[in-house]
PDB file of N, CA and C in Angstrom:
ATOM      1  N   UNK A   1     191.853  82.285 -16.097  1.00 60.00           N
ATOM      2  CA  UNK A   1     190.697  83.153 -16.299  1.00 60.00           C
ATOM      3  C   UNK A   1     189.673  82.960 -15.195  1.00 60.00           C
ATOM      4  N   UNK A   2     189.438  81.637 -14.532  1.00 69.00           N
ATOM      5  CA  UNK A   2     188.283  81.400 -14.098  1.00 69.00           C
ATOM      6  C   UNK A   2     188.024  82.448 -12.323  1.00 69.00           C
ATOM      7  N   UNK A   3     190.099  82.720 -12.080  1.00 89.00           N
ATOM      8  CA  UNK A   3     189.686  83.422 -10.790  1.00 89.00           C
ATOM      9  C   UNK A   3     189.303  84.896 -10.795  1.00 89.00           C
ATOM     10  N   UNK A   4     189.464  85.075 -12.161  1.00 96.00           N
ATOM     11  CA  UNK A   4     189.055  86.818 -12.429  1.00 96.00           C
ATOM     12  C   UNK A   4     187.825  86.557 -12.265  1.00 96.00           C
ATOM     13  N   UNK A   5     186.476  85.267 -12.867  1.00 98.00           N
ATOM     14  CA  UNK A   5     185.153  85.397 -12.653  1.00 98.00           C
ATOM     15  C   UNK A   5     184.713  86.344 -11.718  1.00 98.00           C
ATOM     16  N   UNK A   6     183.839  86.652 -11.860  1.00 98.00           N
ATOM     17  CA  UNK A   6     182.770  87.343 -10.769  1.00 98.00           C
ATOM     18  C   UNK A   6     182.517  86.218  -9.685  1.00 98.00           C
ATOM     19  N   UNK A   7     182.333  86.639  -8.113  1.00 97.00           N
ATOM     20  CA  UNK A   7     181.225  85.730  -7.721  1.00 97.00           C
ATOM     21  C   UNK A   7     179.777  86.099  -7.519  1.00 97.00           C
ATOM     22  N   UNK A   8     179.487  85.351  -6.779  1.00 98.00           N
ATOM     23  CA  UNK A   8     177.751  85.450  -6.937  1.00 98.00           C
ATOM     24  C   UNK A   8     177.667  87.192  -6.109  1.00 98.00           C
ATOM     25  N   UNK A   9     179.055  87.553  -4.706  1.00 98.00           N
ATOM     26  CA  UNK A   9     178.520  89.270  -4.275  1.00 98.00           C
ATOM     27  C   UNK A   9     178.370  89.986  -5.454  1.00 98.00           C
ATOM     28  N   UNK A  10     179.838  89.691  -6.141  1.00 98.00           N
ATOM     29  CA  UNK A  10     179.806  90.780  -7.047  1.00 98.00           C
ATOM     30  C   UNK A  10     179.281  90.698  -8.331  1.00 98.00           C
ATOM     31  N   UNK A  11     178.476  89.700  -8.535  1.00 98.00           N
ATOM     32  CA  UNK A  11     177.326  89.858  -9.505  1.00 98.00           C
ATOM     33  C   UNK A  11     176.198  90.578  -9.262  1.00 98.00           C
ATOM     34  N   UNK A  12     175.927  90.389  -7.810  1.00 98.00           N
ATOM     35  CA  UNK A  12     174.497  90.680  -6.715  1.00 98.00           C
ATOM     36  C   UNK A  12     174.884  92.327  -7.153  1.00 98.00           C
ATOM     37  N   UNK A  13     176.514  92.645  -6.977  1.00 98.00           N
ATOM     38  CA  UNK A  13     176.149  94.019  -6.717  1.00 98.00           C
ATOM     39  C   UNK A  13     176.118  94.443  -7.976  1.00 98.00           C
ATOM     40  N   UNK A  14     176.826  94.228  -9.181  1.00 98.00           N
ATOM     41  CA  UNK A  14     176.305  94.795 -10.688  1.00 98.00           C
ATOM     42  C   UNK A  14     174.820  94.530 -10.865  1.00 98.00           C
ATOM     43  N   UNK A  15     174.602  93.545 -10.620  1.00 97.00           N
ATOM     44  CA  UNK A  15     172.744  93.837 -10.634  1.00 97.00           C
ATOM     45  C   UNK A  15     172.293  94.986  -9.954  1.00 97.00           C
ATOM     46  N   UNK A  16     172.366  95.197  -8.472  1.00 98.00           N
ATOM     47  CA  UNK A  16     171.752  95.944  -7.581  1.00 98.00           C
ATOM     48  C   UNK A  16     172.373  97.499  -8.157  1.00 98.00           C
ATOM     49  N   UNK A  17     173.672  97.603  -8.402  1.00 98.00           N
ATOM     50  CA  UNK A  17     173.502  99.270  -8.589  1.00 98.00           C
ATOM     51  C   UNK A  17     174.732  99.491 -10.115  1.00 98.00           C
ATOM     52  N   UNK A  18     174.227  98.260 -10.971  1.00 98.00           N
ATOM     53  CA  UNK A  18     174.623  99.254 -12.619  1.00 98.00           C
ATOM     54  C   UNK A  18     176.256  99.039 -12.498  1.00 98.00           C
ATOM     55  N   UNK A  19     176.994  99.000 -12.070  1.00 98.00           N
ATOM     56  CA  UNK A  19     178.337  98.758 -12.030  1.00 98.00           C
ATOM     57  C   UNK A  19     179.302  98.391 -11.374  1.00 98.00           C
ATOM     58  N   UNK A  20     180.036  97.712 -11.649  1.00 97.00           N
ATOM     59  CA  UNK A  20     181.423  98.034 -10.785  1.00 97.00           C
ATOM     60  C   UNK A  20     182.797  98.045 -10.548  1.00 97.00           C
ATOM     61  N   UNK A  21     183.426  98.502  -9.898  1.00 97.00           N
ATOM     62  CA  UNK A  21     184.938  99.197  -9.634  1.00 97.00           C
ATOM     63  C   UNK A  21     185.988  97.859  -9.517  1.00 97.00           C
ATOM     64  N   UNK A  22     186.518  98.391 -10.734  1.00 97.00           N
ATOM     65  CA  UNK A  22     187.351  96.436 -10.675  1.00 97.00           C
ATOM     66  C   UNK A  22     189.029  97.396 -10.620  1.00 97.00           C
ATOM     67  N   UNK A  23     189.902  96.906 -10.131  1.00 95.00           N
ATOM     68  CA  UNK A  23     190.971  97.798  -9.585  1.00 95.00           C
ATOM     69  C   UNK A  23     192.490  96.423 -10.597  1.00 95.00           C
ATOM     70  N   UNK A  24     192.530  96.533 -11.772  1.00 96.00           N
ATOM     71  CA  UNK A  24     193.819  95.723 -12.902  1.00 96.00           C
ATOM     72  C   UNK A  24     195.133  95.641 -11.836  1.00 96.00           C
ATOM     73  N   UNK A  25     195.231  94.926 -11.566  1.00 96.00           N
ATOM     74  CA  UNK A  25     196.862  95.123 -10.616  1.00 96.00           C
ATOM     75  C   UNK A  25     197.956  95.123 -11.745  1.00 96.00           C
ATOM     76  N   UNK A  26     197.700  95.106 -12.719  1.00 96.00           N
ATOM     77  CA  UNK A  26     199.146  94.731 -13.732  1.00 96.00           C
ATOM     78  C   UNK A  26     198.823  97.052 -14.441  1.00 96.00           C
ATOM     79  N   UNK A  27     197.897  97.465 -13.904  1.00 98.00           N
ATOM     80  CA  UNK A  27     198.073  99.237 -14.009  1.00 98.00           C
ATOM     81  C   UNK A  27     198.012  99.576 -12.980  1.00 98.00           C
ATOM     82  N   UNK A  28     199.193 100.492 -12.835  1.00 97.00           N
ATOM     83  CA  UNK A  28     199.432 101.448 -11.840  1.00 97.00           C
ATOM     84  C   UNK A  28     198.964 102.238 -11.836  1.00 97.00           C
ATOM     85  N   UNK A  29     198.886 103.382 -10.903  1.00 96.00           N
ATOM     86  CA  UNK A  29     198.656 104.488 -10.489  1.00 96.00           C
ATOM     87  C   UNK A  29     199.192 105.727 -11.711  1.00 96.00           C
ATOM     88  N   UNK A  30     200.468 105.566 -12.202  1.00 98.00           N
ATOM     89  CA  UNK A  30     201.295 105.862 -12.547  1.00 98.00           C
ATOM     90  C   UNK A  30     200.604 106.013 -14.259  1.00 98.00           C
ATOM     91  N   UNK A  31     199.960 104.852 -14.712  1.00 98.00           N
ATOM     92  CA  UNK A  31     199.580 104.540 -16.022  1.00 98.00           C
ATOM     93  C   UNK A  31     198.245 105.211 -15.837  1.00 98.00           C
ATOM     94  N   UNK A  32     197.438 105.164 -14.315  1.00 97.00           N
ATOM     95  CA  UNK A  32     196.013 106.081 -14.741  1.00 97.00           C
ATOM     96  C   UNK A  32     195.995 107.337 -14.929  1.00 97.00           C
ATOM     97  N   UNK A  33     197.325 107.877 -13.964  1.00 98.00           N
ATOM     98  CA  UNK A  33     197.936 109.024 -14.142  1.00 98.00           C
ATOM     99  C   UNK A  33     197.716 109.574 -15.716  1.00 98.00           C
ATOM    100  N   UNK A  34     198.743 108.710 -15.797  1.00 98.00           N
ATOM    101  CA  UNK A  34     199.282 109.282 -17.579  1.00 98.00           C
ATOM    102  C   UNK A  34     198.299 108.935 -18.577  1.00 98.00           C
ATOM    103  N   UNK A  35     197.280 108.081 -18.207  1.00 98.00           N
ATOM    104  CA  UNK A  35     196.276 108.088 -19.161  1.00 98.00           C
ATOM    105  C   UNK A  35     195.313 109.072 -19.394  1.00 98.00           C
ATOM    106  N   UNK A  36     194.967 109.444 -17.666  1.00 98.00           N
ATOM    107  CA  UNK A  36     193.873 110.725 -17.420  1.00 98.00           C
ATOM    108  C   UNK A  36     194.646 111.814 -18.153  1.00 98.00           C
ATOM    109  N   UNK A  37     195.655 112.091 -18.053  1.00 99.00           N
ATOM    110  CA  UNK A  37     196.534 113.634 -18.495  1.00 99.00           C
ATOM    111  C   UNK A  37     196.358 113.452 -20.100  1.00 99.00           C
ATOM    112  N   UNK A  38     196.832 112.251 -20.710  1.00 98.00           N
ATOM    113  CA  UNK A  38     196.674 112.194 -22.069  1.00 98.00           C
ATOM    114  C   UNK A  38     195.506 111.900 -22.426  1.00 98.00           C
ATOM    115  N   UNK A  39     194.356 111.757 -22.237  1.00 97.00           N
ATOM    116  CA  UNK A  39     192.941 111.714 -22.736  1.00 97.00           C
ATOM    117  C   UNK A  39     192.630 113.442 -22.408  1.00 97.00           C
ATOM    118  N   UNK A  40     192.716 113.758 -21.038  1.00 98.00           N
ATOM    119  CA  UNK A  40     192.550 115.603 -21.410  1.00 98.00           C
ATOM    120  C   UNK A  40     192.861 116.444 -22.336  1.00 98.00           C
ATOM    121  N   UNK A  41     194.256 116.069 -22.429  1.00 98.00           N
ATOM    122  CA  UNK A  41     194.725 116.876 -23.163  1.00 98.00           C
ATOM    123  C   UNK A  41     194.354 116.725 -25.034  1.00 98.00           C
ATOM    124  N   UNK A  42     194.152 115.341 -25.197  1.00 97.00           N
ATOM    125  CA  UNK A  42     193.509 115.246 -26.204  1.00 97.00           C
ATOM    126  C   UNK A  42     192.034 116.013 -26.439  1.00 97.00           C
ATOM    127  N   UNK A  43     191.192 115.805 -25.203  1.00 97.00           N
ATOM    128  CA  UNK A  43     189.876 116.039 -25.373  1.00 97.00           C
ATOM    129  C   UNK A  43     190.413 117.452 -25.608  1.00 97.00           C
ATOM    130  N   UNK A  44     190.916 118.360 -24.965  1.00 98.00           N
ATOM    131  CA  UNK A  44     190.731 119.711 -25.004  1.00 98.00           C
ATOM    132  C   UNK A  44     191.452 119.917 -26.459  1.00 98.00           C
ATOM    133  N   UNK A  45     192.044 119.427 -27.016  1.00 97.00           N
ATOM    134  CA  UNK A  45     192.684 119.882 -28.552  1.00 97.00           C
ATOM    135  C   UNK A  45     192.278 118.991 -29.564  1.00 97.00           C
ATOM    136  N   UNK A  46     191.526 118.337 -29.807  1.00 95.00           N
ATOM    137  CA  UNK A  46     190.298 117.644 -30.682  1.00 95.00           C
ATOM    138  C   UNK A  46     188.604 117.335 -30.638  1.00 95.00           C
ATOM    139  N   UNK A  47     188.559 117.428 -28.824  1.00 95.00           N
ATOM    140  CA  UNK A  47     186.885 117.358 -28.287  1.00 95.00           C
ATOM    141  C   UNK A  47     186.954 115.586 -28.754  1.00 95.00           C
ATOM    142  N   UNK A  48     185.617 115.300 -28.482  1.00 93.00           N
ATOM    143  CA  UNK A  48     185.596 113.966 -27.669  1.00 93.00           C
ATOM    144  C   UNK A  48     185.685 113.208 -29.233  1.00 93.00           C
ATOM    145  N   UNK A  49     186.465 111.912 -28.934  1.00 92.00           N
ATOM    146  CA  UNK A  49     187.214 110.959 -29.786  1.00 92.00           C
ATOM    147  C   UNK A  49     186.017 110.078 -30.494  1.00 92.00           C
ATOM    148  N   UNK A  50     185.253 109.917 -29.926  1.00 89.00           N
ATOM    149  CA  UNK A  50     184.220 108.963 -30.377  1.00 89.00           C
ATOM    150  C   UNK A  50     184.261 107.701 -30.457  1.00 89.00           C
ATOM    151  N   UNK A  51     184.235 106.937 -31.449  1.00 89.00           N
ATOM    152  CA  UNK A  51     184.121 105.772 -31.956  1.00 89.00           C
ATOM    153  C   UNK A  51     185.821 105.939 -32.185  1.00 89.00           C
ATOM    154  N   UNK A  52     186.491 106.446 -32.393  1.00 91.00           N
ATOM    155  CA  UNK A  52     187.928 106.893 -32.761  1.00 91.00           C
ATOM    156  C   UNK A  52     188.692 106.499 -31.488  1.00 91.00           C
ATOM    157  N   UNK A  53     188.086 106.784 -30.187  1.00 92.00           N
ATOM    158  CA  UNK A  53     188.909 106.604 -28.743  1.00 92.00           C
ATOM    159  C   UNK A  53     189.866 105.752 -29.230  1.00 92.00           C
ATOM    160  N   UNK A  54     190.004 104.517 -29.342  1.00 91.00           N
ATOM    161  CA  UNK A  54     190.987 103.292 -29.343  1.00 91.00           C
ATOM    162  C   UNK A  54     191.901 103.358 -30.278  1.00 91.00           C
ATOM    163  N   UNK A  55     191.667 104.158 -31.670  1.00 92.00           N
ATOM    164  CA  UNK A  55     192.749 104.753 -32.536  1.00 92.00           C
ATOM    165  C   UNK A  55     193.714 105.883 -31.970  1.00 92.00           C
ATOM    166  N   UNK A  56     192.990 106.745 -31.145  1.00 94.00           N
ATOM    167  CA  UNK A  56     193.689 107.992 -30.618  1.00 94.00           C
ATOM    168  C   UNK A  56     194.210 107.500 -29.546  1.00 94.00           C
ATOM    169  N   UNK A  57     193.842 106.581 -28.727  1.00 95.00           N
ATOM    170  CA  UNK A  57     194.434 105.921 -27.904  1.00 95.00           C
ATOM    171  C   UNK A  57     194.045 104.812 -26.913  1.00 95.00           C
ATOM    172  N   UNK A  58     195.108 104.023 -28.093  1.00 95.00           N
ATOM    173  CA  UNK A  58     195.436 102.903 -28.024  1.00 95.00           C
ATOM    174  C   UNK A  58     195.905 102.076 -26.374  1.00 95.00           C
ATOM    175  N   UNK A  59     196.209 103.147 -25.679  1.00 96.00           N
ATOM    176  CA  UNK A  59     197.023 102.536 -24.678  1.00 96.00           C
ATOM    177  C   UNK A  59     195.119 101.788 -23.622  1.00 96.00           C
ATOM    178  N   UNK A  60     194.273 102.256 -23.983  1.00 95.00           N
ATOM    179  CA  UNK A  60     192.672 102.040 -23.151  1.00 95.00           C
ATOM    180  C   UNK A  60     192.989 100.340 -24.079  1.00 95.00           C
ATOM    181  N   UNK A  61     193.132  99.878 -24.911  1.00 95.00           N
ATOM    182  CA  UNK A  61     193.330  98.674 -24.664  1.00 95.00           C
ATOM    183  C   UNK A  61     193.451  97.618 -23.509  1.00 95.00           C
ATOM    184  N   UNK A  62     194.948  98.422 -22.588  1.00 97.00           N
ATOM    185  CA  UNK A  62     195.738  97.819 -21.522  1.00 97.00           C
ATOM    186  C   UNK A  62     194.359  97.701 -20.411  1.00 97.00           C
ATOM    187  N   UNK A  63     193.688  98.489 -20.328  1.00 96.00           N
ATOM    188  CA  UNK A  63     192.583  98.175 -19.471  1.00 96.00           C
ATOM    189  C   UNK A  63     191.287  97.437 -19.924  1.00 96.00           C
ATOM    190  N   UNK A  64     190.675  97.771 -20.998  1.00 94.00           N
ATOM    191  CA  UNK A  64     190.012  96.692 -21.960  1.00 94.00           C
ATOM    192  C   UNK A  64     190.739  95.640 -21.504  1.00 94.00           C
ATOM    193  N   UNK A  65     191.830  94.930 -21.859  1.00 95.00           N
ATOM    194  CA  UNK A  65     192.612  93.484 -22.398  1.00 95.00           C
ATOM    195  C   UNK A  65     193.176  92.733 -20.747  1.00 95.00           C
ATOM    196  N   UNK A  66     192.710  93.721 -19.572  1.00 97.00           N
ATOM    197  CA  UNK A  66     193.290  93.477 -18.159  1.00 97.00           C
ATOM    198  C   UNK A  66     192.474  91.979 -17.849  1.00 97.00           C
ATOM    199  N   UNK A  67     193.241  91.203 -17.354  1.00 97.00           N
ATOM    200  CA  UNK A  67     192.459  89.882 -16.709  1.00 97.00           C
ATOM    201  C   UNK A  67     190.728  90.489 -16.304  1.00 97.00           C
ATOM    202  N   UNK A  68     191.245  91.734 -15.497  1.00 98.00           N
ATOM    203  CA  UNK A  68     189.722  91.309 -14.231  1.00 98.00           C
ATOM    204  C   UNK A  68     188.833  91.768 -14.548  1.00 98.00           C
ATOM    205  N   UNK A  69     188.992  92.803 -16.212  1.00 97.00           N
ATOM    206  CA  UNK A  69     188.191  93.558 -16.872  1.00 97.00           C
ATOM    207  C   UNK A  69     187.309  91.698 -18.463  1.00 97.00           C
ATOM    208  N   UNK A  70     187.978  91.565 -18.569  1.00 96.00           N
ATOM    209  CA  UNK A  70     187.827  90.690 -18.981  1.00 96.00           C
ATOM    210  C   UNK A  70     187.174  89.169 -18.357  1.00 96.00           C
ATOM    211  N   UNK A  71     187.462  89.077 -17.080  1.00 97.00           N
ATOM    212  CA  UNK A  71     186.931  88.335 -16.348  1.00 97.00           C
ATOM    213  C   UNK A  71     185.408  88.977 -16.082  1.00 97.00           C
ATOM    214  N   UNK A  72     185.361  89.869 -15.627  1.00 98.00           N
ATOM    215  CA  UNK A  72     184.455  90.428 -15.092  1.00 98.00           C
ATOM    216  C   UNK A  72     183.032  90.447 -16.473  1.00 98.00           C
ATOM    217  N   UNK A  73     183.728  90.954 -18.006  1.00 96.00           N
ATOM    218  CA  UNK A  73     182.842  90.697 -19.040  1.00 96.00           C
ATOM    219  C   UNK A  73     182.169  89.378 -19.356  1.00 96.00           C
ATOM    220  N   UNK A  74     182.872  88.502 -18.907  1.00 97.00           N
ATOM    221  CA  UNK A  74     183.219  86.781 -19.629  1.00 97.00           C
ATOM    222  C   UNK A  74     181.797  86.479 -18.521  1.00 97.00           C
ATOM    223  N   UNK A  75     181.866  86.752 -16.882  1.00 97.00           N
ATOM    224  CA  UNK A  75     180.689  86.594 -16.053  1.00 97.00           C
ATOM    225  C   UNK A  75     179.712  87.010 -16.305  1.00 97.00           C
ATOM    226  N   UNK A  76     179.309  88.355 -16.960  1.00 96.00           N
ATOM    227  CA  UNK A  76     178.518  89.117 -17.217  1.00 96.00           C
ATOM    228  C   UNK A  76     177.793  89.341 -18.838  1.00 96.00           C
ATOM    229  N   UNK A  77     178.498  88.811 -19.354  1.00 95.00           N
ATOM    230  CA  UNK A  77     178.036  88.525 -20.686  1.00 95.00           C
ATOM    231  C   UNK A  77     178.435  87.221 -21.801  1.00 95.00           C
ATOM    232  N   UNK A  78     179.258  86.627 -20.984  1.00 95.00           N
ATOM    233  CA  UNK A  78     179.436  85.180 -21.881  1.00 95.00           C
ATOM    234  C   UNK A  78     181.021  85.265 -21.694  1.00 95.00           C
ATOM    235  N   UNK A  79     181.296  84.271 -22.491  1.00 94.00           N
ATOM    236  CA  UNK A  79     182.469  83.708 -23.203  1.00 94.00           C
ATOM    237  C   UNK A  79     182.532  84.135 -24.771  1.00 94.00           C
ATOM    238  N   UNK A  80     183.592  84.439 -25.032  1.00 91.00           N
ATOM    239  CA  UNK A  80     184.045  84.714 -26.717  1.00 91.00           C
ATOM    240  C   UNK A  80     183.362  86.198 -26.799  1.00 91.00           C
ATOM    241  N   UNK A  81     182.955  87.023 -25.993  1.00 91.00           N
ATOM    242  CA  UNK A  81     182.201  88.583 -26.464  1.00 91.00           C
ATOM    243  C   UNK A  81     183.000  89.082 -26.914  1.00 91.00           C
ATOM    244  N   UNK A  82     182.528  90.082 -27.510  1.00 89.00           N
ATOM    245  CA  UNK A  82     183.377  91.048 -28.816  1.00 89.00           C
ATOM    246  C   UNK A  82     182.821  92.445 -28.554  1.00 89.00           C
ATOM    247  N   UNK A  83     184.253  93.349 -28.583  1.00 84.00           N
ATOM    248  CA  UNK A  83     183.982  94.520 -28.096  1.00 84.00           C
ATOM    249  C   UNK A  83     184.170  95.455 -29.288  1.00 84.00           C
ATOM    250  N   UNK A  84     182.917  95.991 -29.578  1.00 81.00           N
ATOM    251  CA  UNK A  84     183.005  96.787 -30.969  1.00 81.00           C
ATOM    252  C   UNK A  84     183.445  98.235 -30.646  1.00 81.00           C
ATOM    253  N   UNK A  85     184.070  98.814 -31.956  1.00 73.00           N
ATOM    254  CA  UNK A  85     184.811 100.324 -31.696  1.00 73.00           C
ATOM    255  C   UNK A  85     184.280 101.318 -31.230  1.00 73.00           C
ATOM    256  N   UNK A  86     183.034 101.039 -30.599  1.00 69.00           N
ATOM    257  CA  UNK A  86     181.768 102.189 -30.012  1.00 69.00           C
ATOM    258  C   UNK A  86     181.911 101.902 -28.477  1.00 69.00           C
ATOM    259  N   UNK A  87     182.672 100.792 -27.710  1.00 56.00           N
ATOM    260  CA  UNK A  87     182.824 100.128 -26.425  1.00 56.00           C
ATOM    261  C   UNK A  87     183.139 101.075 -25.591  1.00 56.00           C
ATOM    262  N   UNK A  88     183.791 101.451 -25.921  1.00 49.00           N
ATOM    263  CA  UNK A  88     184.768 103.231 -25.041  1.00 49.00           C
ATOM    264  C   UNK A  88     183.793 104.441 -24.825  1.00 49.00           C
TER     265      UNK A  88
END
């Protein structure tokens, strides 16, 4: 866990501008692909999921549950955080 941490740049830069672009090497291209197509196509034949996202789909876990997404929370907000069904 400890090499997913943040360091002190990329803390500097979530301070300085609100976010940032963490790139999961264990998802492909292939999986953002198929995630973007299946969240559209949902949105356009139910409208937006809500608090529901993670029931309708489940697969936003795999990026939630990614080392560097998780690393990156653990720097930024502690150890042991808990991501409630409104997170998405």
């Amino acid at each position: 866990m400890s090499s997913y941490l943040l360091n002190d740049q990329a803390m500097q830069d979530f301070i300085i501008n609100g976010y940032l672009v963490l790139k999961p090497e264990n998802l492909t291209e292939a999986f953002h692909q198929d995630a973007y197509n299946r969240l559209t196509a949902m949105i356009e034949r139910h409208g937006n999921p809500g608090s529901d996202l993670l029931d309708r789909a489940p697969y936003i876990n795999d990026v939630l549950n990614a080392p560097e997404v998780t690393g990156a929370l653990t720097s930024l907000i502690g150890a042991n955080h808990v991501l409630d069904r409104h997170c998405a």
